[in-house]
Amino acid sequence: MKLIGYFRSSAAFRVRIALNLKGIKVEQASRHLRKGEQSAPDYAAINPQKLVPALVLDDGTVLTQSLAIMEYLEETHPEPALLPKDPVGRARVRALSLIVSADIHPIQNLRVMGYLRAKFGQTEESAFAWSRHWIETGFDAYEATLRKDPGTGTFSHGNSPTMADMCLVPQVFNAARFKVDMARYPTIQRIYDTCMKHPAFDAAQPSKQPDAEP
Ligand SMILES: N[C@@H](CCC(=O)N[C@@H](CS)C(=O)NCC(=O)O)C(=O)O
């Protein structure tokens, strides 16, 4: 299998964590997002959305969308599990994952920031403030959910990493880039610290990827 990603892509980061956790080895290929390589015709032929990641299976089948890829990995390599066994727990983990992947990340993505600047004349500073606002709005909700719910454990759900943590940790990396004050989010920070001590998370972080840049 080949994972097409980019060291700084948080969606690719999610998949890298899942692969590491399950001990699945893949070839890695990179599309330099800042150079626009995701929009090149040869990649658009692979993923018409022109977004990373894409997972190319050994028979050439292309999977896109990080959550769909993680669910595929879960179904084909069930252990260790990224989702709890009980339906309510699974719904909770998916809901936490979607706070990040559906409601935070898409509106602070590279192409959205670029569009704000190019079409609406926003400065670098105001596009930056936009991203920080939406990360904080989402993190307010994630933190409140963690605090109110007994399902929270060492990790976002229980005491082993789930798909929710695979979405959360890359978003905390993004939050640092946008200078979000993490003191507002002690539970998220605690879980992030725990995750980053785990080898599967550590090895997946941007600075440890073959295409990493300073
Ligand atoms: N919902 C998609 C999001 C994928 C996505 O937005 N990828 C970003 C990198 S994290 C990307 O390729 N951005 C390129 C761009 O904005 O042009 C997923 O979860 O895979």
Coordinates of C-alpha atoms in Angstrom, one line a residue, residues 56-193:
V56 CA -3.5 3.4 -2.8
L57 CA -4.1 -0.3 -2.2
D58 CA -1.9 -3.0 -3.7
D59 CA -4.5 -3.7 -6.4
G60 CA -4.5 0.0 -7.4
T61 CA -7.8 0.9 -5.6
V62 CA -7.6 4.4 -4.2
L63 CA -9.2 5.3 -0.9
T64 CA -9.6 8.9 0.1
Q65 CA -10.9 10.8 3.1
S66 CA -9.0 10.1 6.3
L67 CA -11.9 8.9 8.3
A68 CA -13.0 6.5 5.6
I69 CA -9.4 5.3 5.4
M70 CA -9.2 4.8 9.1
E71 CA -12.5 2.9 9.1
Y72 CA -11.1 0.7 6.2
L73 CA -8.0 -0.1 8.3
E74 CA -10.2 -0.9 11.3
E75 CA -12.2 -3.3 9.2
T76 CA -9.3 -5.0 7.6
H77 CA -7.0 -5.0 10.6
P78 CA -9.3 -5.0 13.7
E79 CA -6.6 -5.1 16.4
P80 CA -5.7 -3.0 18.1
A81 CA -9.1 -1.4 17.7
L82 CA -9.6 2.3 16.9
L83 CA -13.2 2.1 17.9
P84 CA -14.8 0.8 21.1
K85 CA -17.0 -2.4 20.9
D86 CA -20.3 -0.8 22.1
P87 CA -22.5 1.1 19.7
V88 CA -22.8 4.1 22.1
G89 CA -19.1 4.3 22.6
R90 CA -18.5 4.1 18.8
A91 CA -21.0 6.9 18.3
R92 CA -19.2 9.0 20.9
V93 CA -15.8 8.4 19.3
R94 CA -17.1 9.2 15.8
A95 CA -18.8 12.4 17.1
L96 CA -15.5 13.6 18.7
S97 CA -13.7 12.7 15.5
L98 CA -16.2 14.7 13.5
I99 CA -15.9 17.8 15.8
V100 CA -12.4 18.0 14.5
S101 CA -12.6 16.5 11.0
A102 CA -15.9 18.0 9.9
D103 CA -16.4 21.1 11.9
I104 CA -12.9 22.5 12.6
H105 CA -10.4 21.4 10.1
P106 CA -12.2 22.1 6.8
I107 CA -12.7 25.8 7.5
Q108 CA -9.1 26.4 8.4
N109 CA -7.6 24.4 5.6
L110 CA -4.9 25.8 3.2
R111 CA -7.4 26.3 0.3
V112 CA -9.9 28.1 2.5
M113 CA -7.2 30.5 3.9
G114 CA -6.0 31.1 0.3
Y115 CA -9.5 31.9 -0.9
L116 CA -10.1 34.3 1.9
R117 CA -7.0 36.2 0.9
A118 CA -7.3 35.9 -2.9
K119 CA -11.1 36.5 -3.3
F120 CA -12.0 38.6 -0.3
G121 CA -8.9 40.6 0.1
Q122 CA -8.2 39.4 3.7
T123 CA -4.7 40.0 5.0
E124 CA -2.5 37.2 6.3
E125 CA -3.3 38.4 9.8
S126 CA -7.1 38.3 9.4
A127 CA -7.0 34.9 7.7
F128 CA -4.9 33.7 10.6
A129 CA -7.5 35.1 13.1
W130 CA -10.2 33.3 11.2
S131 CA -8.5 30.0 11.6
R132 CA -7.7 30.6 15.3
H133 CA -11.4 31.5 15.9
W134 CA -12.7 28.2 14.4
I135 CA -10.2 26.1 16.1
E136 CA -11.1 27.7 19.5
T137 CA -14.8 27.3 18.8
G138 CA -14.3 23.6 18.1
F139 CA -12.0 23.0 21.0
D140 CA -14.4 24.7 23.4
A141 CA -16.9 22.1 22.4
Y142 CA -14.4 19.2 22.5
E143 CA -13.1 20.2 25.9
A144 CA -16.7 20.6 27.3
T145 CA -17.6 17.2 25.9
L146 CA -14.6 15.5 27.5
R147 CA -15.3 17.2 30.9
K148 CA -19.0 16.3 31.1
D149 CA -18.8 12.7 30.0
P150 CA -17.6 9.8 32.1
G151 CA -16.5 8.1 28.9
T152 CA -13.4 10.2 29.0
G153 CA -10.4 8.4 30.3
T154 CA -6.6 8.6 29.8
F155 CA -7.6 9.2 26.2
S156 CA -10.6 10.9 24.6
H157 CA -12.6 7.7 25.1
G158 CA -11.5 5.2 27.7
N159 CA -7.9 4.2 28.4
S160 CA -6.7 3.3 24.9
P161 CA -6.3 5.5 21.8
T162 CA -9.2 5.8 19.5
M163 CA -9.9 7.5 16.2
A164 CA -10.9 10.6 18.2
D165 CA -7.3 11.0 19.4
M166 CA -6.1 10.4 15.9
C167 CA -8.1 13.5 14.9
L168 CA -7.4 15.5 18.0
V169 CA -3.6 15.3 18.1
P170 CA -3.0 16.7 14.6
Q171 CA -5.4 19.5 15.3
V172 CA -3.5 20.4 18.4
F173 CA -0.4 20.7 16.2
N174 CA -2.4 23.1 14.0
A175 CA -3.6 25.0 17.0
A176 CA 0.0 25.7 17.9
R177 CA 0.7 27.1 14.4
F178 CA -2.3 29.4 14.9
K179 CA -1.2 30.4 18.4
V180 CA -4.2 29.0 20.2
D181 CA -3.8 29.4 24.0
M182 CA -3.9 25.7 25.1
A183 CA -4.2 26.8 28.8
R184 CA -8.0 27.1 28.0
Y185 CA -8.1 23.4 27.2
P186 CA -6.5 21.4 30.1
T187 CA -8.2 18.1 29.3
I188 CA -7.3 18.3 25.6
Q189 CA -3.7 19.2 26.6
R190 CA -3.6 16.3 29.1
I191 CA -4.8 13.8 26.4
Y192 CA -2.4 15.3 23.8
D193 CA 0.5 14.9 26.2

